Short mmCIF file of C-alpha atoms in Angstrom, two decimals:
data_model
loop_
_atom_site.label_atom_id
_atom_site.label_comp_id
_atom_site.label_asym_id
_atom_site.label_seq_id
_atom_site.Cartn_x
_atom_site.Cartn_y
_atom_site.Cartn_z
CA UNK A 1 -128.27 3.95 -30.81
CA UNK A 2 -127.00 1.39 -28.72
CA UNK A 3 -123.70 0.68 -28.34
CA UNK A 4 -122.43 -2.75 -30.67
CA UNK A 5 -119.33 -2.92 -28.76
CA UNK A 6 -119.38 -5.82 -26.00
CA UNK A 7 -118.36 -4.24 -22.69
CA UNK A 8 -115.19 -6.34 -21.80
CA UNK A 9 -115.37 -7.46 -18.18
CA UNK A 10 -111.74 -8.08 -16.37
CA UNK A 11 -112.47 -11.69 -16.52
CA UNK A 12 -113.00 -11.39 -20.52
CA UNK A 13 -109.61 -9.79 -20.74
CA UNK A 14 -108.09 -11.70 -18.18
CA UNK A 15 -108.52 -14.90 -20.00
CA UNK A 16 -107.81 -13.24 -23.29
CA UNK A 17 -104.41 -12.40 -21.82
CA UNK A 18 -103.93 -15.49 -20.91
CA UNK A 19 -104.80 -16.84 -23.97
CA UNK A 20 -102.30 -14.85 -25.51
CA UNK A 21 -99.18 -16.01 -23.45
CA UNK A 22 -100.14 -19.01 -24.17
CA UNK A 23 -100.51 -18.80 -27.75
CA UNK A 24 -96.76 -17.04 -27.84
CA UNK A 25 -95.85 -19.74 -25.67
CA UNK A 26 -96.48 -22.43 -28.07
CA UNK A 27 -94.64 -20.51 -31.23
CA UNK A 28 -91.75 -19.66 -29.19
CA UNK A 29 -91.78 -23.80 -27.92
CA UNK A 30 -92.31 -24.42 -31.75
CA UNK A 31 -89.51 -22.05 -32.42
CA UNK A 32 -86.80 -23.67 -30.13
CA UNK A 33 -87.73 -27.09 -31.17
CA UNK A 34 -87.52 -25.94 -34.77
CA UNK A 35 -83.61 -24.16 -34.02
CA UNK A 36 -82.83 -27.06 -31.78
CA UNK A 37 -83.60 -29.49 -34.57
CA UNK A 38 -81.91 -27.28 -37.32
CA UNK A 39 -78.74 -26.78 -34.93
CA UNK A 40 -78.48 -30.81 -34.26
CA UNK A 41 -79.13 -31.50 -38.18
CA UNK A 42 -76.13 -28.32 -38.72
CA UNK A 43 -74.33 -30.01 -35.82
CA UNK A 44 -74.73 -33.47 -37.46
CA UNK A 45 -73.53 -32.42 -40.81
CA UNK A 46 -70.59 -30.40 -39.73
CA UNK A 47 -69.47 -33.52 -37.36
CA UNK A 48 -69.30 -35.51 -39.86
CA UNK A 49 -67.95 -33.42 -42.51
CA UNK A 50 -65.63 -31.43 -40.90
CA UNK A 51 -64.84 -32.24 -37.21
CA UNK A 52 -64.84 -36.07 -37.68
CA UNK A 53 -62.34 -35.10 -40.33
CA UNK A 54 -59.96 -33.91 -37.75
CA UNK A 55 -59.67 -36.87 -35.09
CA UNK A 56 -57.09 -38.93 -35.30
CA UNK A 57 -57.49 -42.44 -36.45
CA UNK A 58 -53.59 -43.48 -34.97
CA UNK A 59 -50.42 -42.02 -33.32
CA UNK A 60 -47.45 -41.70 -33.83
CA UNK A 61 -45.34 -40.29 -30.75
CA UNK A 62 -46.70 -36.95 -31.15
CA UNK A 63 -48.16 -36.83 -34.46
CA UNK A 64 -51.70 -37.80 -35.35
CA UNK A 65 -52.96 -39.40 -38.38
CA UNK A 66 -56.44 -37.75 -38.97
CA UNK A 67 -59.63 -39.31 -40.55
CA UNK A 68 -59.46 -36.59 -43.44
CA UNK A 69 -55.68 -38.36 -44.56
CA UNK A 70 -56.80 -41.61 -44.03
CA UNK A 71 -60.07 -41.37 -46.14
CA UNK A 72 -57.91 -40.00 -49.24
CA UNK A 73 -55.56 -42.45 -48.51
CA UNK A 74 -58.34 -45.43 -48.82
CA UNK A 75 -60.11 -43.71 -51.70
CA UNK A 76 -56.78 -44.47 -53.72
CA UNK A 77 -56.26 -47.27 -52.86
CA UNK A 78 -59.72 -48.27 -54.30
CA UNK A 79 -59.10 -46.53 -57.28
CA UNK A 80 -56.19 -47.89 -58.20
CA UNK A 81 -57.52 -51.60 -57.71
CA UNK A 82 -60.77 -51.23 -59.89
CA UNK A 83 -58.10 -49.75 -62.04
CA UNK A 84 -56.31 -52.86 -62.01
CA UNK A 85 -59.88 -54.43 -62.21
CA UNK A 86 -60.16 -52.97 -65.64
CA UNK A 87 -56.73 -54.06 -67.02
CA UNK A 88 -57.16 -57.70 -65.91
CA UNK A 89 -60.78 -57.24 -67.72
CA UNK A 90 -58.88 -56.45 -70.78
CA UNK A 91 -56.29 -59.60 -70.45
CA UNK A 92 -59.39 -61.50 -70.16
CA UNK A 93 -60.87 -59.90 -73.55
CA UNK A 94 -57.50 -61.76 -75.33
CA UNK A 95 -58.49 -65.32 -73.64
CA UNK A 96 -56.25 -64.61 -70.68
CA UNK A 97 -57.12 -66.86 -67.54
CA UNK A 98 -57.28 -64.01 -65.16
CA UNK A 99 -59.80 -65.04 -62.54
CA UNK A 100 -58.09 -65.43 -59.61
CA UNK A 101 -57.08 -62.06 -59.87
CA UNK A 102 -60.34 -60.75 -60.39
CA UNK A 103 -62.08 -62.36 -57.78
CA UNK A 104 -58.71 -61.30 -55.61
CA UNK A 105 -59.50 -57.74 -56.40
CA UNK A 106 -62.97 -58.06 -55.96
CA UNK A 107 -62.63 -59.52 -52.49
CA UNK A 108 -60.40 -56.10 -51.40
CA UNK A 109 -62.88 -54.07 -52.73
CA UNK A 110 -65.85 -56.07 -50.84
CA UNK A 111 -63.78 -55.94 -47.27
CA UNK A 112 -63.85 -52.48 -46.62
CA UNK A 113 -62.66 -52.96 -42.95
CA UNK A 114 -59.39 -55.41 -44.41
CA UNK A 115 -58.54 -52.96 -46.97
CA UNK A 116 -58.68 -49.78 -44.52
CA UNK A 117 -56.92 -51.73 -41.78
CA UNK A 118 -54.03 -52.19 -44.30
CA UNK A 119 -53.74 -48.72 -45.31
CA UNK A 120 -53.67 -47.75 -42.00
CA UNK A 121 -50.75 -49.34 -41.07
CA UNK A 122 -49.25 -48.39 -43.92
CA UNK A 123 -49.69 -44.96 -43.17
CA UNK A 124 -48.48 -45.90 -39.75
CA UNK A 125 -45.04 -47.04 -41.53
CA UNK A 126 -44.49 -43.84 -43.21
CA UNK A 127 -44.74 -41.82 -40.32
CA UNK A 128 -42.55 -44.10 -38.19
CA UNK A 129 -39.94 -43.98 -41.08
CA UNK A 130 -40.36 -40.12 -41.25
CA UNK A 131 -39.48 -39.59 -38.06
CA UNK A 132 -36.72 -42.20 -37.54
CA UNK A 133 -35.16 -40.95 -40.52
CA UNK A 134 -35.37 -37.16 -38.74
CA UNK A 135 -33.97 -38.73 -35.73
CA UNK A 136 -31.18 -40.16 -37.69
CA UNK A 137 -30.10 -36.70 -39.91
CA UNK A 138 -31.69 -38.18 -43.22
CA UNK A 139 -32.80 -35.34 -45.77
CA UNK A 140 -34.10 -35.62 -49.30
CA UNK A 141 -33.21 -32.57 -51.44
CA UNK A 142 -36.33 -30.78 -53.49
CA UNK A 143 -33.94 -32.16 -56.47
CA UNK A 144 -34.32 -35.52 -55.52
CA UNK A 145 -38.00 -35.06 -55.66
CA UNK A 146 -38.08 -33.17 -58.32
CA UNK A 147 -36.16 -35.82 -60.42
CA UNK A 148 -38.39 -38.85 -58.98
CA UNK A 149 -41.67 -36.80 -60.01
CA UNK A 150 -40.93 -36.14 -63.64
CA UNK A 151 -39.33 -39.40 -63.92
CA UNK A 152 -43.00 -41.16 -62.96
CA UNK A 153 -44.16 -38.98 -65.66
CA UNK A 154 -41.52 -40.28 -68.21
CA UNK A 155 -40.48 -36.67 -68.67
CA UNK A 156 -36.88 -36.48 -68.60
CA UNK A 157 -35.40 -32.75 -69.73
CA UNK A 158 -31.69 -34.35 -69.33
CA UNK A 159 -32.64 -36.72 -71.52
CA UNK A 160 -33.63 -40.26 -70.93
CA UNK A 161 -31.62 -41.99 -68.05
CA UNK A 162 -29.20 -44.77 -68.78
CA UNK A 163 -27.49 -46.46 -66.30
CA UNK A 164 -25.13 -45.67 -63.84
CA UNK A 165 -23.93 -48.76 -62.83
CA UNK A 166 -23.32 -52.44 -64.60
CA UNK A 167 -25.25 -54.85 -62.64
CA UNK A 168 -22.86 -57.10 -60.45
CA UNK A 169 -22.77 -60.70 -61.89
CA UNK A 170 -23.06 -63.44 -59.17
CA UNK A 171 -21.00 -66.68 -60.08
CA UNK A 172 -21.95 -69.51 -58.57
CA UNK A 173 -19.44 -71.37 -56.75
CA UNK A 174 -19.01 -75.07 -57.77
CA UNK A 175 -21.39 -77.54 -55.98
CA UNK A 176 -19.25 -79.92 -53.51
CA UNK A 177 -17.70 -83.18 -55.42
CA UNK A 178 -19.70 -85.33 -53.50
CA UNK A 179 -22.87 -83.86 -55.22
CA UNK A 180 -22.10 -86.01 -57.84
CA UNK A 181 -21.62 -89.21 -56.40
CA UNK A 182 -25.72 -88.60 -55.78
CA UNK A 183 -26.84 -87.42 -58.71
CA UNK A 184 -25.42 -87.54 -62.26
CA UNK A 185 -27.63 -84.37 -63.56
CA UNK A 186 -26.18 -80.88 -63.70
CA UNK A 187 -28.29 -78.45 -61.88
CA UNK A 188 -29.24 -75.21 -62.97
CA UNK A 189 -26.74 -72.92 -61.31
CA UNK A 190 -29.49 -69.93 -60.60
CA UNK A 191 -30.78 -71.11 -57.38
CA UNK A 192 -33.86 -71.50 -55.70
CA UNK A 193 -36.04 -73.48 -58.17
CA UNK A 194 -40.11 -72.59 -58.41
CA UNK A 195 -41.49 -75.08 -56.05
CA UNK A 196 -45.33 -75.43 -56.22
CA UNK A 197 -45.22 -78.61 -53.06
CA UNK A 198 -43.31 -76.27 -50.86
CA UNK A 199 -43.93 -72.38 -50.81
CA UNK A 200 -42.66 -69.80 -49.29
CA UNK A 201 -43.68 -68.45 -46.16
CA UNK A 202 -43.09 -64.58 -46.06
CA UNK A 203 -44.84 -62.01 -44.47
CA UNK A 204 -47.14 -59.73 -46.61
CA UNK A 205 -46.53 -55.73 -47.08
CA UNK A 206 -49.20 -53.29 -47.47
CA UNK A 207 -49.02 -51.26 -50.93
CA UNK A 208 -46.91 -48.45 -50.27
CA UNK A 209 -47.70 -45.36 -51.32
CA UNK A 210 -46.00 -44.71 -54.27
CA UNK A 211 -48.82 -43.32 -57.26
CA UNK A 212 -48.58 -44.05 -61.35
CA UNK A 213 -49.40 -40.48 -62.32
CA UNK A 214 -51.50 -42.37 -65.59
CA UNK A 215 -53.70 -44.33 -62.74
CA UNK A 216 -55.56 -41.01 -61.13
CA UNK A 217 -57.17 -40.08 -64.85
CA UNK A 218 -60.72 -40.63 -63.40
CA UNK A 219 -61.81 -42.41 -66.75
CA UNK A 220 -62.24 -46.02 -67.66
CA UNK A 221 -59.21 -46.06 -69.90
CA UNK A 222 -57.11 -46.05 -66.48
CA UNK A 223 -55.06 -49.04 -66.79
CA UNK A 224 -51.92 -48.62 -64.53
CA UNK A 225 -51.32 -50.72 -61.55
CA UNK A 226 -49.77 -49.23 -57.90
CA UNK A 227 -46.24 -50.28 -57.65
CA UNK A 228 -45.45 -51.84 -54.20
CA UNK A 229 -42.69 -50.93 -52.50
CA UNK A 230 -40.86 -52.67 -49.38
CA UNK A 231 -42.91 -50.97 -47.34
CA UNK A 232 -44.50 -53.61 -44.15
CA UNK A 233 -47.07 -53.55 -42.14
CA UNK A 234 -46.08 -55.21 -38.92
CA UNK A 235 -48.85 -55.23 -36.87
CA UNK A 236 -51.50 -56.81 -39.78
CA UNK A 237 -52.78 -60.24 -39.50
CA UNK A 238 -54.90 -60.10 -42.94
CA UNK A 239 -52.64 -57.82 -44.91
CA UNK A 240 -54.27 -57.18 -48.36
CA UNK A 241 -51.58 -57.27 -50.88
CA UNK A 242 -51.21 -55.92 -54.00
CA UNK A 243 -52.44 -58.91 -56.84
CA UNK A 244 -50.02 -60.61 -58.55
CA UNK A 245 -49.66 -59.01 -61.81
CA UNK A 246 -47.78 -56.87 -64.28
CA UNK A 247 -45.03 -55.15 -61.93
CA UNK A 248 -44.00 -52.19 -64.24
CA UNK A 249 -45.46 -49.03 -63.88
CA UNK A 250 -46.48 -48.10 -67.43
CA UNK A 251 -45.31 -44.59 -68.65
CA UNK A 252 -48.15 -41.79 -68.99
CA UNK A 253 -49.12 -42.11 -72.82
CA UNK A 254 -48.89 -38.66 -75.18
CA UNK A 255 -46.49 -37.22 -72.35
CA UNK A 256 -44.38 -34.57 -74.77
CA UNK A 257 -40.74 -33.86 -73.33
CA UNK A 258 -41.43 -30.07 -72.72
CA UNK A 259 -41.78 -28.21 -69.18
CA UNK A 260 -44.73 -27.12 -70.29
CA UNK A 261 -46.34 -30.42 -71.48
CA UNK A 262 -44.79 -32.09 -68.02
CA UNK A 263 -46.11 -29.23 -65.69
CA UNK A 264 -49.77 -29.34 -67.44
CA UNK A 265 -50.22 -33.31 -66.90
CA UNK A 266 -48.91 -32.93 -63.48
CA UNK A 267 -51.20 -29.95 -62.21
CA UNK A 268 -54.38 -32.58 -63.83
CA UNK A 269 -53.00 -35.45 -62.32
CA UNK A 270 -52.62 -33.72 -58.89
CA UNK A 271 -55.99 -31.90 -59.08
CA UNK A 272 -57.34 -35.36 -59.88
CA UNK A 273 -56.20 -36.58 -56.64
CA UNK A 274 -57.28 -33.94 -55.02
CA UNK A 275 -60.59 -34.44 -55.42
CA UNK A 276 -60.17 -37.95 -53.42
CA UNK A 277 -59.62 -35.83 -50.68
CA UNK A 278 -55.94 -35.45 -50.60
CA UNK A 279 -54.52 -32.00 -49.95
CA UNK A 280 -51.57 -29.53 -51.67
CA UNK A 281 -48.52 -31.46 -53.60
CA UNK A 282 -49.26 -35.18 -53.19
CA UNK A 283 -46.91 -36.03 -55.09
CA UNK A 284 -43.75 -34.03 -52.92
CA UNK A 285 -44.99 -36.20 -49.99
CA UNK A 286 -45.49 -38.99 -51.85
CA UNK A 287 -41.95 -38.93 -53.28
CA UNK A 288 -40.06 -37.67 -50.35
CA UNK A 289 -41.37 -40.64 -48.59
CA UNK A 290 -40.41 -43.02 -51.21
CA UNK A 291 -36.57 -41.79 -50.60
CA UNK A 292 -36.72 -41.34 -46.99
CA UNK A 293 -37.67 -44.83 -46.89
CA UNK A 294 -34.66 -46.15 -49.42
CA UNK A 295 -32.04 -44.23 -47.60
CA UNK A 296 -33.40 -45.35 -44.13
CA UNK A 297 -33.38 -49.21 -45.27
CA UNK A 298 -29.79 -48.82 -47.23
CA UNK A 299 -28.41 -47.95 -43.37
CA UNK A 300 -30.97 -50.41 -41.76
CA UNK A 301 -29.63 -53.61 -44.07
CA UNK A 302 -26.47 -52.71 -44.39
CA UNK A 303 -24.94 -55.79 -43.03
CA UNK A 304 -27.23 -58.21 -44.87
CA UNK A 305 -25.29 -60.71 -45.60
CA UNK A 306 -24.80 -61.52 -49.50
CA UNK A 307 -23.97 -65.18 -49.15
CA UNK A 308 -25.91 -67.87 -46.47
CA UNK A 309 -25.81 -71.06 -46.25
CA UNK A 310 -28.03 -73.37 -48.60
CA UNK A 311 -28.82 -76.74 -49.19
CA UNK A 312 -29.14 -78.53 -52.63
CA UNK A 313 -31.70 -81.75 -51.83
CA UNK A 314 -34.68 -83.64 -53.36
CA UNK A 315 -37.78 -85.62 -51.79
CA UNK A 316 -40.77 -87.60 -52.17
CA UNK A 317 -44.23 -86.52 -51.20
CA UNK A 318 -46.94 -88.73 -50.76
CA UNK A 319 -50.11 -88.65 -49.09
CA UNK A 320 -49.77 -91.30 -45.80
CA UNK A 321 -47.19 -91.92 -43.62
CA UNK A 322 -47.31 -95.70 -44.26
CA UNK A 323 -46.22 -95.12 -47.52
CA UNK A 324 -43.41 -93.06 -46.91
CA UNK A 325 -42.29 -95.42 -44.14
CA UNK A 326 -42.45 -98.43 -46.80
CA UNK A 327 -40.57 -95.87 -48.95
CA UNK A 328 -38.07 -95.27 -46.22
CA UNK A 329 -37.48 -98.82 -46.11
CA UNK A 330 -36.59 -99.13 -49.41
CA UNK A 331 -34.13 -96.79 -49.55
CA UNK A 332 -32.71 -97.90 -46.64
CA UNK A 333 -32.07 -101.43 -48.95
CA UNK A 334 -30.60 -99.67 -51.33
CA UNK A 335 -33.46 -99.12 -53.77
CA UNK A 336 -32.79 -95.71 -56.33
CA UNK A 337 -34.26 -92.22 -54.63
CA UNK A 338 -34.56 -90.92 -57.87
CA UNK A 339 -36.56 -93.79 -59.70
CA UNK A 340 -39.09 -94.04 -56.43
CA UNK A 341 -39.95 -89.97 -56.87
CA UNK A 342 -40.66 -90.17 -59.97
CA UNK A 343 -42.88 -93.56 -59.36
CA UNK A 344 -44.43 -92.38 -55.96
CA UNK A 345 -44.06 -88.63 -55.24
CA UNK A 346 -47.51 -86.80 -55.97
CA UNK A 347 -45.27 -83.64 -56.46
CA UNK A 348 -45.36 -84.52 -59.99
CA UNK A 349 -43.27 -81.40 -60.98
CA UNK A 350 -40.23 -82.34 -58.82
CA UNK A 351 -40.78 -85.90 -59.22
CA UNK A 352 -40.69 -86.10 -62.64
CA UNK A 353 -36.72 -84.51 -61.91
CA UNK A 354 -36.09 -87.24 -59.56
CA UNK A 355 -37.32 -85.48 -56.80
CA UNK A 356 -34.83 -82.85 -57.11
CA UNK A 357 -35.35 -79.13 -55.53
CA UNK A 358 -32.10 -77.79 -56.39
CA UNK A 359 -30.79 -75.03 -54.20
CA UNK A 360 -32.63 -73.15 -51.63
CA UNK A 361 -31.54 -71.41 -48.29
CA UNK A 362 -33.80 -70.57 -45.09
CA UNK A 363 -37.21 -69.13 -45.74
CA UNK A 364 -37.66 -70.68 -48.93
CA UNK A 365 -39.51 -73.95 -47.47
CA UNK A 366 -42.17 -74.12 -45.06
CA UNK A 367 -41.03 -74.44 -41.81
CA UNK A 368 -41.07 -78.28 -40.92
CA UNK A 369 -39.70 -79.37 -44.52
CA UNK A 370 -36.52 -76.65 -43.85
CA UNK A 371 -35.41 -77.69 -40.33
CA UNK A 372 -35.35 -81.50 -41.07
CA UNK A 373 -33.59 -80.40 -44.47
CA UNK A 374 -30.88 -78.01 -42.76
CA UNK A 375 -30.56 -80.71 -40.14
CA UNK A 376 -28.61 -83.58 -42.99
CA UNK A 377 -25.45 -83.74 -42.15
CA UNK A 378 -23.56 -85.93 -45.40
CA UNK A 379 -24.50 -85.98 -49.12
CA UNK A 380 -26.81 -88.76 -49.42
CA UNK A 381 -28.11 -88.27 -45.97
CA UNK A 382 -31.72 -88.62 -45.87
CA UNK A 383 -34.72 -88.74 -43.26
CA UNK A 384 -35.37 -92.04 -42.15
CA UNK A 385 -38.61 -91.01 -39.86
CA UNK A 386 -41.54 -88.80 -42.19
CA UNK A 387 -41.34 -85.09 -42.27
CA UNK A 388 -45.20 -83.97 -42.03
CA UNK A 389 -46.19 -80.86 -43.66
CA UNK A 390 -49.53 -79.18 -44.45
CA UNK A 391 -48.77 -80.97 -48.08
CA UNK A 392 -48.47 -84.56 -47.08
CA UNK A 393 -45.32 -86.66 -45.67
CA UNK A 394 -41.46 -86.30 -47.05
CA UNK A 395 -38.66 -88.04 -47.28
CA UNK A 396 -36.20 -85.41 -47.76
CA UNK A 397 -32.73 -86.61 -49.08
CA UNK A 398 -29.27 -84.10 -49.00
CA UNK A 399 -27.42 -83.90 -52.24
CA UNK A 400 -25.02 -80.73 -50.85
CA UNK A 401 -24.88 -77.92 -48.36
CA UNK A 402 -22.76 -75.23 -49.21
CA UNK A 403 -22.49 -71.36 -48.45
CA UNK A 404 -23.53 -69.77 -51.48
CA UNK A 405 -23.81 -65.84 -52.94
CA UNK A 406 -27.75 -64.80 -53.14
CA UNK A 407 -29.00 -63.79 -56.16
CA UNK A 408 -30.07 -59.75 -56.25
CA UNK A 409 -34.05 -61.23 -55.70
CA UNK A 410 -32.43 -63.37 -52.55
CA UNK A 411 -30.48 -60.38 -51.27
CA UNK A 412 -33.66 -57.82 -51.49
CA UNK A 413 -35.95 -60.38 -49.98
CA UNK A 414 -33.55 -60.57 -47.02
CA UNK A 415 -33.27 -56.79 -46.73
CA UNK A 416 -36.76 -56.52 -46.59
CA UNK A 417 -36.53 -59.13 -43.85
CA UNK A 418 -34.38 -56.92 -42.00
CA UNK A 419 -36.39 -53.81 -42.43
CA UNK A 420 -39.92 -55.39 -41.92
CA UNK A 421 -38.31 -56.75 -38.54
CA UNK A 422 -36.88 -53.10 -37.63
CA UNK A 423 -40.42 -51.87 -38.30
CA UNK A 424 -42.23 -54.46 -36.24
CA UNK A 425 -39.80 -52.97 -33.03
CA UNK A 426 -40.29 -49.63 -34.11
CA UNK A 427 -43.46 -50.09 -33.34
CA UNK A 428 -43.56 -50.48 -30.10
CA UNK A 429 -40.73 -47.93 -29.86
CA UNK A 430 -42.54 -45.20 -31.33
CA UNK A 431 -45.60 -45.94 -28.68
CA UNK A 432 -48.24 -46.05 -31.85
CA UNK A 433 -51.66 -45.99 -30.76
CA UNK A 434 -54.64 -46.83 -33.48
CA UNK A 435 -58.18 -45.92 -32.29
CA UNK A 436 -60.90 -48.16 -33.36
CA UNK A 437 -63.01 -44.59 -34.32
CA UNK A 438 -61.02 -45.63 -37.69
CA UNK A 439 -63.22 -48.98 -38.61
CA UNK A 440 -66.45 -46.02 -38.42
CA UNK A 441 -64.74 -43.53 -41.65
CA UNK A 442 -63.64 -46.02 -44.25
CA UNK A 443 -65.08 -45.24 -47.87
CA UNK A 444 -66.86 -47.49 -49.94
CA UNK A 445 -66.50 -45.16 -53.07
CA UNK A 446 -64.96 -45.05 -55.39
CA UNK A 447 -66.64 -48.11 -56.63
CA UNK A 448 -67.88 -50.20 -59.84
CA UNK A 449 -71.13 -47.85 -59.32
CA UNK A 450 -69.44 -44.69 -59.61
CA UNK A 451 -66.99 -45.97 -62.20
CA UNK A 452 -69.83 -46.70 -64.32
CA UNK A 453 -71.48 -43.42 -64.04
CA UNK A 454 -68.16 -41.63 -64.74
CA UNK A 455 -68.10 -43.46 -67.29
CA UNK A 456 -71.47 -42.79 -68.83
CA UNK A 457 -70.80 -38.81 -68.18
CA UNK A 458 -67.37 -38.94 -69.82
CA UNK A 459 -69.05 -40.67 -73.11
CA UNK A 460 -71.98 -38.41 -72.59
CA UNK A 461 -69.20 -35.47 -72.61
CA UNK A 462 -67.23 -36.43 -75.28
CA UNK A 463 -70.81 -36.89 -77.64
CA UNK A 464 -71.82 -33.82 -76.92
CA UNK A 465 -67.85 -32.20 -77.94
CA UNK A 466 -68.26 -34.42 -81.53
CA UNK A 467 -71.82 -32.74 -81.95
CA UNK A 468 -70.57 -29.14 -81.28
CA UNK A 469 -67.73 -29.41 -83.23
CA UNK A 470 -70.09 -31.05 -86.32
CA UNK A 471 -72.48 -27.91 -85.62
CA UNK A 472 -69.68 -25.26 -85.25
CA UNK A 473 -69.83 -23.64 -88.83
#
């Protein structure tokens, strides 16, 4: 029988061997690319998830800020404003006119690269105040803490605070006699009157990082605002700003006055903001912050002044300077101040007084209206050439100019002054250096998206808790 078996010559199995390498060749290629491919998407993940985390996004001397803090930090931030979102949303529901601070809110949360730049230099404050206030010997005790956290809780196991101190009562001194040879109206003897012509022009602070432990509740019910602290951002050109609102932090609701009760709400709250990324005690750092920062600024503005020197005037505003020179002229004949603002000046608020401001000291004006104010001499003084502001022309007139005590709102503005101008120094000092790897890491969550869905699964949650207890025999 013959044999079936093909007689392999060495060619046949030379090829065949070479066919073989080849054909391992090619899975081992496929292989690699297959690792190399799995390694880069591993590699991809892990870089963004865990070593991006760890670069710093600014320094501080020594110490780094890292992407991981400022992340959290910004995921707050945005929580807290749609929180705000919703509580304006509710004002509105009562026929409250409440747009401009929606559409202010809105326009944070739609400028990612605003908002984080803010937060960043607030973070940048903190640290600078941490470590000047080291440098300087200045210690919080856990106490301290302690007693600031379970007061932002409204749980008070000493019983509610009262008091320490009656507030000191400023008295107005007497305006000059001459005053009155101007006008024959009594002014108001609490200062700096709301002047809609003539704002102020102060510098804006970033949201410090002070948190409402009701805020962080990760349900729509949230209403609590952030309360801003004097905490500035010196190097910020578009600060966002907290909106103008409510200013009290509301108490947590159904908070009962027991350790227990206080130590259950806190270990939700702070497992709440832990999952925004923030790590341990929040609320230690948080707090020992907070009175790092008070004690630094008590020693910073200690020798703010609590008097300065103010001026008590009136003007007209109109909207040419050949009117104001014809009004000019007029006065110069002799013609009533009063009577013309209230015929001419299109500040109708001040011109229906007469044209009267009452008192204000520096800052309170924009700049070109305040030096040509501060620079009348006499009562009755007024400017005979046009002041020209971004509101129209003046004719600014002195009534009296007289050292005066500030109110408390005068005398914290102008320690804030003090300390926002300390911080803008310490700046430099401190050799801070921001790295623009920071504009690449800032969140867009949370957002009206993902409050909506939490929203959706906490109804769905609380539907399906009514239908098991219905069932539950």
């Amino acid at each position: 029988m013959p044999n079936e078996n093909p007689v392999l010559h060495k060619k046949h199995v030379a090829r065949l061997q070479r066919e073989q390498q080849q054909s391992k060749i090619i899975l081992y290629t496929f292989i690699g690319i297959l690792a190399a491919v799995l390694l880069l998407v591993l590699y991809g993940y892990l870089d963004i998830n865990y070593f991006q985390l760890k670069r710093p996004v600014a320094k501080v001397g020594e110490t780094e800020i890292l992407t991981k803090q400022f992340e959290a930090r910004v995921r707050l931030q945005r929580q807290q404003l749609l929180a705000q979102y919703q509580t304006y949303t509710q004002y509105a529901q009562f026929g409250i006119d409440v747009n401009s601070q929606l559409q202010q809110i809105q326009s944070m949360l739609d400028s990612p690269s605003s908002l984080g730049k803010s937060v960043l230099d607030q973070m940048i404050n903190e640290e600078i105040i941490r470590q000047e206030a080291a440098k300087r010997g200045i210690t919080v005790s856990e106490e301290e803490v302690n007693e600031l956290t379970e007061g932002a809780f409204g749980y008070f196991p000493n019983g509610s605070p009262t008091p320490s101190t009656t507030p000191t009562e400023v008295t107005m001194p007497e305006p000059p006699a001459g005053a009155f040879d101007i006008v024959t109206i009594t002014p108001l003897p609490s200062a700096t009157p709301e002047n809609t012509s003539e704002p102020t022009s102060t510098a804006t602070s970033a949201p410090a990082a002070t948190i409402d432990p009701a805020l962080i509740t990760g349900t729509p019910e949230a209403t609590a605002t952030l309360v801003p602290t004097a905490t500035f951002t010196p190097t910020v050109t578009a600060t966002v700003t907290a909106t103008t609102g409510p200013t009290s932090t509301p108490e947590p609701t159904g908070t009962p006055y027991t350790q227990e009760g206080f130590d259950k709400q806190f270990s939700e709250a702070n497992e709440r903001l832990m999952a925004l990324g923030f790590d341990g005690n929040v609320y230690k750092e948080v707090f020992e912050n907070q009175l790092l920062e008070s004690k630094l600024k008590d020693i910073i503005a200690a020798d703010v002044a609590r008097t300065e020197e103010q001026v008590w005037a009136r003007h007209i505003l109109v909207g040419d300077e050949a009117t104001a020179l014809n009004l000019i002229e007029k006065l110069k004949s002799g013609d009533d101040f009063a009577a013309l603002a209230q015929e001419f000046s299109t500040d109708t608020g001040s011109g229906a007084l007469g044209g009267d401001l009452g008192w204000f000291g520096a800052g309170a004006m924009v700049p070109e209206f305040e030096t040509a104010a501060f620079a009348l001499e006499k009562p009755g003084d007024f400017t005979t050439t046009p002041v020209q502001s971004q509101y129209g022309f003046h004719i600014i007139q002195l009534i009296a100019k007289q050292e005066r005590p500030l109110s408390v709102d005068q005398y914290n503005a102008a320690r804030d002054k003090v300390f926002r101008e300390w911080l803008t120094a310490a700046f430099d000092e401190y050799g801070v250096e921001i790295f623009d790897f920071w504009q690449e890491r800032v969140p867009s969550e949370p957002n009206f998206i993902t409050l909506a869905t939490e929203a959706a699964n906490a109804q769905n949650t609380a539907l399906a808790e009514q239908e098991a207890a219905t069932e539950a025999p």
